[in-house]
PDB file of C-alpha atoms and ligand atoms in Angstrom:
ATOM      1  CA  MET O 967     171.838 -20.290  44.314  1.00  0.00           C
ATOM      2  CA  LYS O 968     173.305 -18.600  48.048  1.00  0.00           C
ATOM      3  CA  GLU O 969     171.365 -19.432  51.291  1.00  0.00           C
ATOM      4  CA  LYS O 970     169.037 -16.231  52.041  1.00  0.00           C
ATOM      5  CA  LYS O 971     171.003 -14.258  54.831  1.00  0.00           C
ATOM      6  CA  GLU O 972     168.350 -12.400  57.893  1.00  0.00           C
ATOM      7  CA  THR O 973     167.053  -9.828  56.805  1.00  0.00           C
ATOM      8  CA  VAL O 974     168.585  -6.953  58.713  1.00  0.00           C
ATOM      9  CA  VAL O 975     166.363  -4.043  60.389  1.00  0.00           C
ATOM     10  CA  SER O 976     168.435  -0.866  60.271  1.00  0.00           C
ATOM     11  CA  PRO O 977     166.458   1.555  62.868  1.00  0.00           C
ATOM     12  CA  SER O 978     167.064   5.317  61.287  1.00  0.00           C
ATOM     13  CA  LEU O 979     167.558   7.625  64.040  1.00  0.00           C
ATOM     14  CA  LEU O 980     166.180  10.533  62.513  1.00  0.00           C
ATOM     15  CA  SER O 981     162.874   9.054  63.781  1.00  0.00           C
ATOM     16  CA  ALA O 982     164.126   8.704  67.361  1.00  0.00           C
ATOM     17  CA  ASP O 983     163.776  11.785  70.289  1.00  0.00           C
ATOM     18  CA  PHE O 984     166.583  14.088  70.266  1.00  0.00           C
ATOM     19  CA  SER O 985     166.848  14.933  73.385  1.00  0.00           C
ATOM     20  CA  ARG O 986     167.686  11.246  75.288  1.00  0.00           C
ATOM     21  CA  LEU O 987     169.749   9.892  71.635  1.00  0.00           C
ATOM     22  CA  GLU O 988     171.057   7.241  74.069  1.00  0.00           C
ATOM     23  CA  GLU O 989     168.356   5.984  75.881  1.00  0.00           C
ATOM     24  CA  GLU O 990     166.545   5.379  72.068  1.00  0.00           C
ATOM     25  CA  VAL O 991     169.982   3.091  70.969  1.00  0.00           C
ATOM     26  CA  ARG O 992     169.808   0.937  73.611  1.00  0.00           C
ATOM     27  CA  ALA O 993     166.896   0.372  73.246  1.00  0.00           C
ATOM     28  CA  ALA O 994     166.587  -0.367  69.815  1.00  0.00           C
ATOM     29  CA  GLU O 995     169.745  -2.792  70.528  1.00  0.00           C
ATOM     30  CA  ALA O 996     168.210  -4.302  73.354  1.00  0.00           C
ATOM     31  CA  GLY O 997     164.936  -4.862  70.339  1.00  0.00           C
ATOM     32  CA  GLY O 998     166.930  -6.882  68.289  1.00  0.00           C
ATOM     33  CA  ALA O 999     168.752  -4.411  66.329  1.00  0.00           C
ATOM     34  CA  ALA O1000     171.643  -5.565  64.081  1.00  0.00           C
ATOM     35  CA  TRP O1001     172.433  -1.648  62.781  1.00  0.00           C
ATOM     36  CA  LEU O1002     171.806   1.841  63.359  1.00  0.00           C
ATOM     37  CA  HIS O1003     171.022   3.664  60.528  1.00  0.00           C
ATOM     38  CA  LEU O1004     171.984   7.889  60.630  1.00  0.00           C
ATOM     39  CA  ASP O1005     170.574   9.597  57.841  1.00  0.00           C
ATOM     40  CA  VAL O1006     172.945  13.313  57.769  1.00  0.00           C
ATOM     41  CA  MET O1007     171.756  15.817  55.558  1.00  0.00           C
ATOM     42  CA  ASP O1008     172.567  19.147  55.005  1.00  0.00           C
ATOM     43  CA  GLY O1009     170.041  21.473  54.027  1.00  0.00           C
ATOM     44  CA  ALA O1010     171.340  21.485  50.233  1.00  0.00           C
ATOM     45  CA  PHE O1011     170.512  18.396  48.835  1.00  0.00           C
ATOM     46  CA  VAL O1012     168.101  18.253  50.482  1.00  0.00           C
ATOM     47  CA  PRO O1013     165.732  19.712  52.147  1.00  0.00           C
ATOM     48  CA  ASN O1014     166.192  19.586  55.656  1.00  0.00           C
ATOM     49  CA  ILE O1015     168.951  19.208  58.691  1.00  0.00           C
ATOM     50  CA  SER O1016     169.925  16.272  60.967  1.00  0.00           C
ATOM     51  CA  PHE O1017     172.619  16.014  62.944  1.00  0.00           C
ATOM     52  CA  GLY O1018     176.908  14.922  61.714  1.00  0.00           C
ATOM     53  CA  ALA O1019     179.421  13.364  62.808  1.00  0.00           C
ATOM     54  CA  PRO O1020     180.013  14.946  66.080  1.00  0.00           C
ATOM     55  CA  VAL O1021     176.830  13.132  66.687  1.00  0.00           C
ATOM     56  CA  ILE O1022     178.022  10.049  65.527  1.00  0.00           C
ATOM     57  CA  ARG O1023     180.995  10.609  67.120  1.00  0.00           C
ATOM     58  CA  SER O1024     179.435  10.917  70.573  1.00  0.00           C
ATOM     59  CA  LEU O1025     177.944   7.381  70.171  1.00  0.00           C
ATOM     60  CA  ARG O1026     179.631   5.348  69.215  1.00  0.00           C
ATOM     61  CA  PRO O1027     181.599   4.332  72.660  1.00  0.00           C
ATOM     62  CA  ARG O1028     177.366   3.975  73.662  1.00  0.00           C
ATOM     63  CA  THR O1029     176.969   0.469  71.769  1.00  0.00           C
ATOM     64  CA  ASN O1030     177.219  -2.662  69.467  1.00  0.00           C
ATOM     65  CA  LEU O1031     175.326  -1.613  66.909  1.00  0.00           C
ATOM     66  CA  PHE O1032     177.109  -1.156  63.288  1.00  0.00           C
ATOM     67  CA  PHE O1033     176.582   1.901  62.089  1.00  0.00           C
ATOM     68  CA  ASP O1034     175.217   2.738  58.592  1.00  0.00           C
ATOM     69  CA  ALA O1035     175.731   6.210  57.917  1.00  0.00           C
ATOM     70  CA  HIS O1036     172.930   7.768  54.933  1.00  0.00           C
ATOM     71  CA  LEU O1037     174.473  10.787  53.763  1.00  0.00           C
ATOM     72  CA  MET O1038     172.263  13.274  52.538  1.00  0.00           C
ATOM     73  CA  ILE O1039     175.009  15.549  51.127  1.00  0.00           C
ATOM     74  CA  ARG O1040     176.226  17.557  48.288  1.00  0.00           C
ATOM     75  CA  GLU O1041     179.650  16.287  47.342  1.00  0.00           C
ATOM     76  CA  PRO O1042     180.552  14.159  50.038  1.00  0.00           C
ATOM     77  CA  ILE O1043     184.029  13.391  49.527  1.00  0.00           C
ATOM     78  CA  ARG O1044     184.934  16.533  51.400  1.00  0.00           C
ATOM     79  CA  TYR O1045     183.358  14.579  54.183  1.00  0.00           C
ATOM     80  CA  ILE O1046     184.611  10.765  54.271  1.00  0.00           C
ATOM     81  CA  GLY O1047     187.002  10.852  56.338  1.00  0.00           C
ATOM     82  CA  ASP O1048     185.058  12.838  58.931  1.00  0.00           C
ATOM     83  CA  PHE O1049     182.353   9.774  58.745  1.00  0.00           C
ATOM     84  CA  VAL O1050     185.196   7.072  58.860  1.00  0.00           C
ATOM     85  CA  SER O1051     186.996   8.424  62.365  1.00  0.00           C
ATOM     86  CA  ALA O1052     183.909   9.227  64.091  1.00  0.00           C
ATOM     87  CA  GLY O1053     183.213   5.583  63.515  1.00  0.00           C
ATOM     88  CA  CYS O1054     180.724   5.231  60.526  1.00  0.00           C
ATOM     89  CA  ASP O1055     181.461   1.285  59.968  1.00  0.00           C
ATOM     90  CA  LEU O1056     178.852   1.367  55.959  1.00  0.00           C
ATOM     91  CA  ILE O1057     178.913   4.976  54.781  1.00  0.00           C
ATOM     92  CA  THR O1058     176.532   5.608  51.805  1.00  0.00           C
ATOM     93  CA  VAL O1059     176.532   8.950  49.661  1.00  0.00           C
ATOM     94  CA  HIS O1060     173.658   9.623  46.968  1.00  0.00           C
ATOM     95  CA  ALA O1061     174.948   8.842  43.001  1.00  0.00           C
ATOM     96  CA  GLU O1062     173.555  12.104  42.070  1.00  0.00           C
ATOM     97  CA  ALA O1063     175.422  14.586  44.896  1.00  0.00           C
ATOM     98  CA  CYS O1064     178.296  13.447  43.602  1.00  0.00           C
ATOM     99  CA  ALA O1065     180.519  15.174  40.452  1.00  0.00           C
ATOM    100  CA  ASP O1066     182.535  11.609  40.891  1.00  0.00           C
ATOM    101  CA  VAL O1067     180.396   9.052  42.069  1.00  0.00           C
ATOM    102  CA  LYS O1068     183.440   5.975  41.570  1.00  0.00           C
ATOM    103  CA  ALA O1069     186.377   8.414  43.640  1.00  0.00           C
ATOM    104  CA  THR O1070     184.318   8.907  46.291  1.00  0.00           C
ATOM    105  CA  LEU O1071     183.211   5.096  47.018  1.00  0.00           C
ATOM    106  CA  GLU O1072     186.903   4.576  46.160  1.00  0.00           C
ATOM    107  CA  ALA O1073     187.917   6.953  49.551  1.00  0.00           C
ATOM    108  CA  ILE O1074     185.635   5.221  51.471  1.00  0.00           C
ATOM    109  CA  ARG O1075     187.093   1.881  50.553  1.00  0.00           C
ATOM    110  CA  ALA O1076     190.901   2.956  50.882  1.00  0.00           C
ATOM    111  CA  ALA O1077     189.256   3.873  53.871  1.00  0.00           C
ATOM    112  CA  GLY O1078     188.769   0.410  55.001  1.00  0.00           C
ATOM    113  CA  LYS O1079     185.009   1.287  55.027  1.00  0.00           C
ATOM    114  CA  GLN O1080     181.766  -0.515  53.784  1.00  0.00           C
ATOM    115  CA  ALA O1081     180.832   1.261  50.377  1.00  0.00           C
ATOM    116  CA  GLY O1082     176.815   1.789  50.019  1.00  0.00           C
ATOM    117  CA  LEU O1083     175.597   3.771  47.297  1.00  0.00           C
ATOM    118  CA  SER O1084     171.696   4.720  46.552  1.00  0.00           C
ATOM    119  CA  VAL O1085     169.192   6.426  43.747  1.00  0.00           C
ATOM    120  CA  LYS O1086     165.768   8.993  44.869  1.00  0.00           C
ATOM    121  CA  PRO O1087     163.683   7.817  43.432  1.00  0.00           C
ATOM    122  CA  GLY O1088     163.549   9.136  39.874  1.00  0.00           C
ATOM    123  CA  THR O1089     166.603   8.317  39.552  1.00  0.00           C
ATOM    124  CA  PRO O1090     167.674   4.618  37.419  1.00  0.00           C
ATOM    125  CA  VAL O1091     169.215   1.643  39.533  1.00  0.00           C
ATOM    126  CA  GLU O1092     170.616   1.612  35.457  1.00  0.00           C
ATOM    127  CA  GLY O1093     172.692   3.657  35.940  1.00  0.00           C
ATOM    128  CA  ILE O1094     174.419   1.991  38.792  1.00  0.00           C
ATOM    129  CA  PHE O1095     175.001  -0.600  37.696  1.00  0.00           C
ATOM    130  CA  GLY O1096     178.880  -0.401  36.625  1.00  0.00           C
ATOM    131  CA  LEU O1097     179.647   0.654  39.560  1.00  0.00           C
ATOM    132  CA  LEU O1098     178.342  -2.939  41.928  1.00  0.00           C
ATOM    133  CA  PRO O1099     181.575  -4.685  42.636  1.00  0.00           C
ATOM    134  CA  LEU O1100     182.329  -1.420  43.751  1.00  0.00           C
ATOM    135  CA  LEU O1101     179.451  -1.597  47.077  1.00  0.00           C
ATOM    136  CA  SER O1102     178.958  -3.186  49.798  1.00  0.00           C
ATOM    137  CA  VAL O1103     175.564  -1.364  49.986  1.00  0.00           C
ATOM    138  CA  VAL O1104     172.603  -0.183  47.677  1.00  0.00           C
ATOM    139  CA  LEU O1105     170.653   1.823  49.477  1.00  0.00           C
ATOM    140  CA  VAL O1106     166.748   1.950  47.100  1.00  0.00           C
ATOM    141  CA  MET O1107     165.052   5.332  48.092  1.00  0.00           C
ATOM    142  CA  THR O1108     161.651   4.939  47.830  1.00  0.00           C
ATOM    143  CA  VAL O1109     160.308   8.119  49.403  1.00  0.00           C
ATOM    144  CA  GLU O1110     161.747  11.259  48.217  1.00  0.00           C
ATOM    145  CA  PRO O1111     164.989  11.946  50.508  1.00  0.00           C
ATOM    146  CA  GLY O1112     164.371  14.462  53.712  1.00  0.00           C
ATOM    147  CA  PHE O1113     162.395  13.436  56.234  1.00  0.00           C
ATOM    148  CA  SER O1114     160.476  10.300  58.243  1.00  0.00           C
ATOM    149  CA  GLY O1115     157.128   8.765  58.094  1.00  0.00           C
ATOM    150  CA  GLN O1116     156.158   9.864  54.425  1.00  0.00           C
ATOM    151  CA  LYS O1117     154.281   7.314  52.266  1.00  0.00           C
ATOM    152  CA  PHE O1118     156.057   4.456  50.778  1.00  0.00           C
ATOM    153  CA  MET O1119     156.319   4.446  47.069  1.00  0.00           C
ATOM    154  CA  PRO O1120     155.994   0.672  45.658  1.00  0.00           C
ATOM    155  CA  ASP O1121     156.346   1.850  41.850  1.00  0.00           C
ATOM    156  CA  MET O1122     159.951   1.146  43.578  1.00  0.00           C
ATOM    157  CA  LEU O1123     159.816  -1.812  43.856  1.00  0.00           C
ATOM    158  CA  PRO O1124     161.359  -3.461  39.972  1.00  0.00           C
ATOM    159  CA  LYS O1125     164.559  -1.301  41.116  1.00  0.00           C
ATOM    160  CA  ILE O1126     164.861  -4.049  44.244  1.00  0.00           C
ATOM    161  CA  LYS O1127     164.392  -6.919  41.797  1.00  0.00           C
ATOM    162  CA  ALA O1128     166.783  -5.212  38.940  1.00  0.00           C
ATOM    163  CA  LEU O1129     169.327  -5.295  41.547  1.00  0.00           C
ATOM    164  CA  GLU O1130     167.936  -9.027  43.132  1.00  0.00           C
ATOM    165  CA  HIS O1131     168.730  -9.916  39.215  1.00  0.00           C
ATOM    166  CA  GLU O1132     171.926  -8.641  38.570  1.00  0.00           C
ATOM    167  CA  ARG O1133     173.408  -9.482  41.798  1.00  0.00           C
ATOM    168  CA  GLN O1134     172.819 -13.416  40.980  1.00  0.00           C
ATOM    169  CA  ARG O1135     173.682 -12.827  37.357  1.00  0.00           C
ATOM    170  CA  ARG O1136     177.097 -11.734  37.901  1.00  0.00           C
ATOM    171  CA  SER O1137     177.340 -13.253  41.348  1.00  0.00           C
ATOM    172  CA  LEU O1138     177.941 -10.443  43.534  1.00  0.00           C
ATOM    173  CA  GLY O1139     178.057  -9.887  47.114  1.00  0.00           C
ATOM    174  CA  TYR O1140     175.611  -6.611  47.777  1.00  0.00           C
ATOM    175  CA  ARG O1141     173.305  -5.700  50.373  1.00  0.00           C
ATOM    176  CA  ILE O1142     170.012  -4.641  48.918  1.00  0.00           C
ATOM    177  CA  GLU O1143     168.555  -1.925  51.530  1.00  0.00           C
ATOM    178  CA  VAL O1144     165.484   0.103  51.301  1.00  0.00           C
ATOM    179  CA  ASP O1145     165.003   3.107  53.440  1.00  0.00           C
ATOM    180  CA  GLY O1146     161.473   4.977  53.103  1.00  0.00           C
ATOM    181  CA  GLY O1147     158.344   4.083  54.261  1.00  0.00           C
ATOM    182  CA  VAL O1148     158.911   0.548  55.107  1.00  0.00           C
ATOM    183  CA  SER O1149     156.800  -1.448  57.402  1.00  0.00           C
ATOM    184  CA  PRO O1150     155.259  -4.283  58.671  1.00  0.00           C
ATOM    185  CA  GLU O1151     152.502  -4.301  55.666  1.00  0.00           C
ATOM    186  CA  ASN O1152     154.968  -3.745  52.581  1.00  0.00           C
ATOM    187  CA  ALA O1153     157.828  -5.477  54.502  1.00  0.00           C
ATOM    188  CA  LYS O1154     157.331  -8.829  53.315  1.00  0.00           C
ATOM    189  CA  LEU O1155     157.027  -7.863  49.721  1.00  0.00           C
ATOM    190  CA  LEU O1156     160.400  -6.373  50.020  1.00  0.00           C
ATOM    191  CA  ARG O1157     161.648  -9.207  51.377  1.00  0.00           C
ATOM    192  CA  ALA O1158     160.308 -11.206  48.122  1.00  0.00           C
ATOM    193  CA  ALA O1159     161.789  -9.021  46.115  1.00  0.00           C
ATOM    194  CA  GLY O1160     165.206  -8.912  47.242  1.00  0.00           C
ATOM    195  CA  ALA O1161     165.246  -7.179  50.104  1.00  0.00           C
ATOM    196  CA  ASP O1162     168.348  -7.534  52.984  1.00  0.00           C
ATOM    197  CA  VAL O1163     168.220  -4.461  55.457  1.00  0.00           C
ATOM    198  CA  LEU O1164     164.826  -2.869  56.071  1.00  0.00           C
ATOM    199  CA  VAL O1165     165.538   0.720  57.241  1.00  0.00           C
ATOM    200  CA  ALA O1166     162.162   2.351  59.676  1.00  0.00           C
ATOM    201  CA  GLY O1167     162.547   5.479  61.143  1.00  0.00           C
ATOM    202  CA  SER O1168     158.429   5.681  62.208  1.00  0.00           C
ATOM    203  CA  ALA O1169     158.400   1.733  62.035  1.00  0.00           C
ATOM    204  CA  VAL O1170     160.546   1.319  64.646  1.00  0.00           C
ATOM    205  CA  PHE O1171     161.276   5.087  66.760  1.00  0.00           C
ATOM    206  CA  GLY O1172     158.226   5.664  66.443  1.00  0.00           C
ATOM    207  CA  LYS O1173     156.959   2.510  68.743  1.00  0.00           C
ATOM    208  CA  GLU O1174     157.066   1.627  72.018  1.00  0.00           C
ATOM    209  CA  ASP O1175     157.284  -1.753  72.336  1.00  0.00           C
ATOM    210  CA  LYS O1176     160.501  -2.140  69.728  1.00  0.00           C
ATOM    211  CA  ALA O1177     161.001  -5.564  69.820  1.00  0.00           C
ATOM    212  CA  ALA O1178     157.515  -6.143  68.873  1.00  0.00           C
ATOM    213  CA  ALA O1179     158.359  -3.289  65.965  1.00  0.00           C
ATOM    214  CA  ILE O1180     162.013  -5.226  65.532  1.00  0.00           C
ATOM    215  CA  ALA O1181     159.849  -8.767  64.710  1.00  0.00           C
ATOM    216  CA  ALA O1182     157.436  -7.301  62.752  1.00  0.00           C
ATOM    217  CA  LEU O1183     159.520  -5.923  59.716  1.00  0.00           C
ATOM    218  CA  LYS O1184     162.038  -8.939  59.717  1.00  0.00           C
ATOM    219  CA  GLY O1185     158.623 -11.226  59.285  1.00  0.00           C
TER     220      GLY O1185
HETATM  221  C1  DX5 L1565     164.205  10.094  54.726  1.00  0.00           C
HETATM  222  C2  DX5 L1565     165.210   8.881  55.284  1.00  0.00           C
HETATM  223  C3  DX5 L1565     165.496   8.181  56.444  1.00  0.00           C
HETATM  224  C4  DX5 L1565     163.535   8.036  57.235  1.00  0.00           C
HETATM  225  C5  DX5 L1565     163.064   6.709  57.243  1.00  0.00           C
HETATM  226  O1  DX5 L1565     165.295  10.253  54.162  1.00  0.00           O
HETATM  227  O2  DX5 L1565     166.441   8.959  54.965  1.00  0.00           O
HETATM  228  O3  DX5 L1565     166.327   6.896  56.401  1.00  0.00           O
HETATM  229  O4  DX5 L1565     164.157   8.308  58.542  1.00  0.00           O
HETATM  230  O5  DX5 L1565     162.060   6.646  58.016  1.00  0.00           O
HETATM  231  P1  DX5 L1565     160.803   6.121  57.886  1.00  0.00           P
HETATM  232  O6  DX5 L1565     161.130   4.839  57.625  1.00  0.00           O
HETATM  233  O7  DX5 L1565     159.945   7.252  58.765  1.00  0.00           O
HETATM  234  O8  DX5 L1565     160.310   6.791  56.251  1.00  0.00           O
HETATM  235 ZN1   ZN L1566     167.628   7.755  55.464  1.00  0.00          ZN
END
């Protein structure tokens, strides 16, 4: 069995103070985060609008964090070029949002970026098993996408376990990322189930001491 890598914490910018983005991002970096989770919402795939490629582009020269873009937009294939040129390192799209999921993932990979695929709580994870070899990340939603600060759905744990099982069975290298309601209370359970990347909005940006908040998630 492969040695388990250190858990990555990816603070979600959605919970930051939008009037002080640079400061917030630097605080997350100084606190020990390795990734920055960038929630892009279009008001159509999800009932909320957040920010897009121009904001990501402005932040890119201000930090060394790995840019983890979570696109909650319909037909993201239309905008892959924008998010690539804005400086995203990983681009995750939703299985439910793409007419041609494979073509969308291939467009991300052809641009030299890591491709991720996310499933909403109601979407069975087995439906994406055929695409796993194309993926750097599988993002398991543990809330309905759209808003930060929602309650974690524990019944999503079997999806994480199934992805961990499949990864070992087929010797694949994707990371399992979990998003929604992640807290120090459930982080241990998530790590034990196979999660490698923990997204945290309120659990990091909602806290004064970012280093303590991030350390609590890493365990
Ligand atoms: C929800 C977003 C999440 C959200 C997480 O649609 O994808 O990334 O910001 O926020 P918390 O950790 O507060 O649930
Ligand atoms: Zn997200």
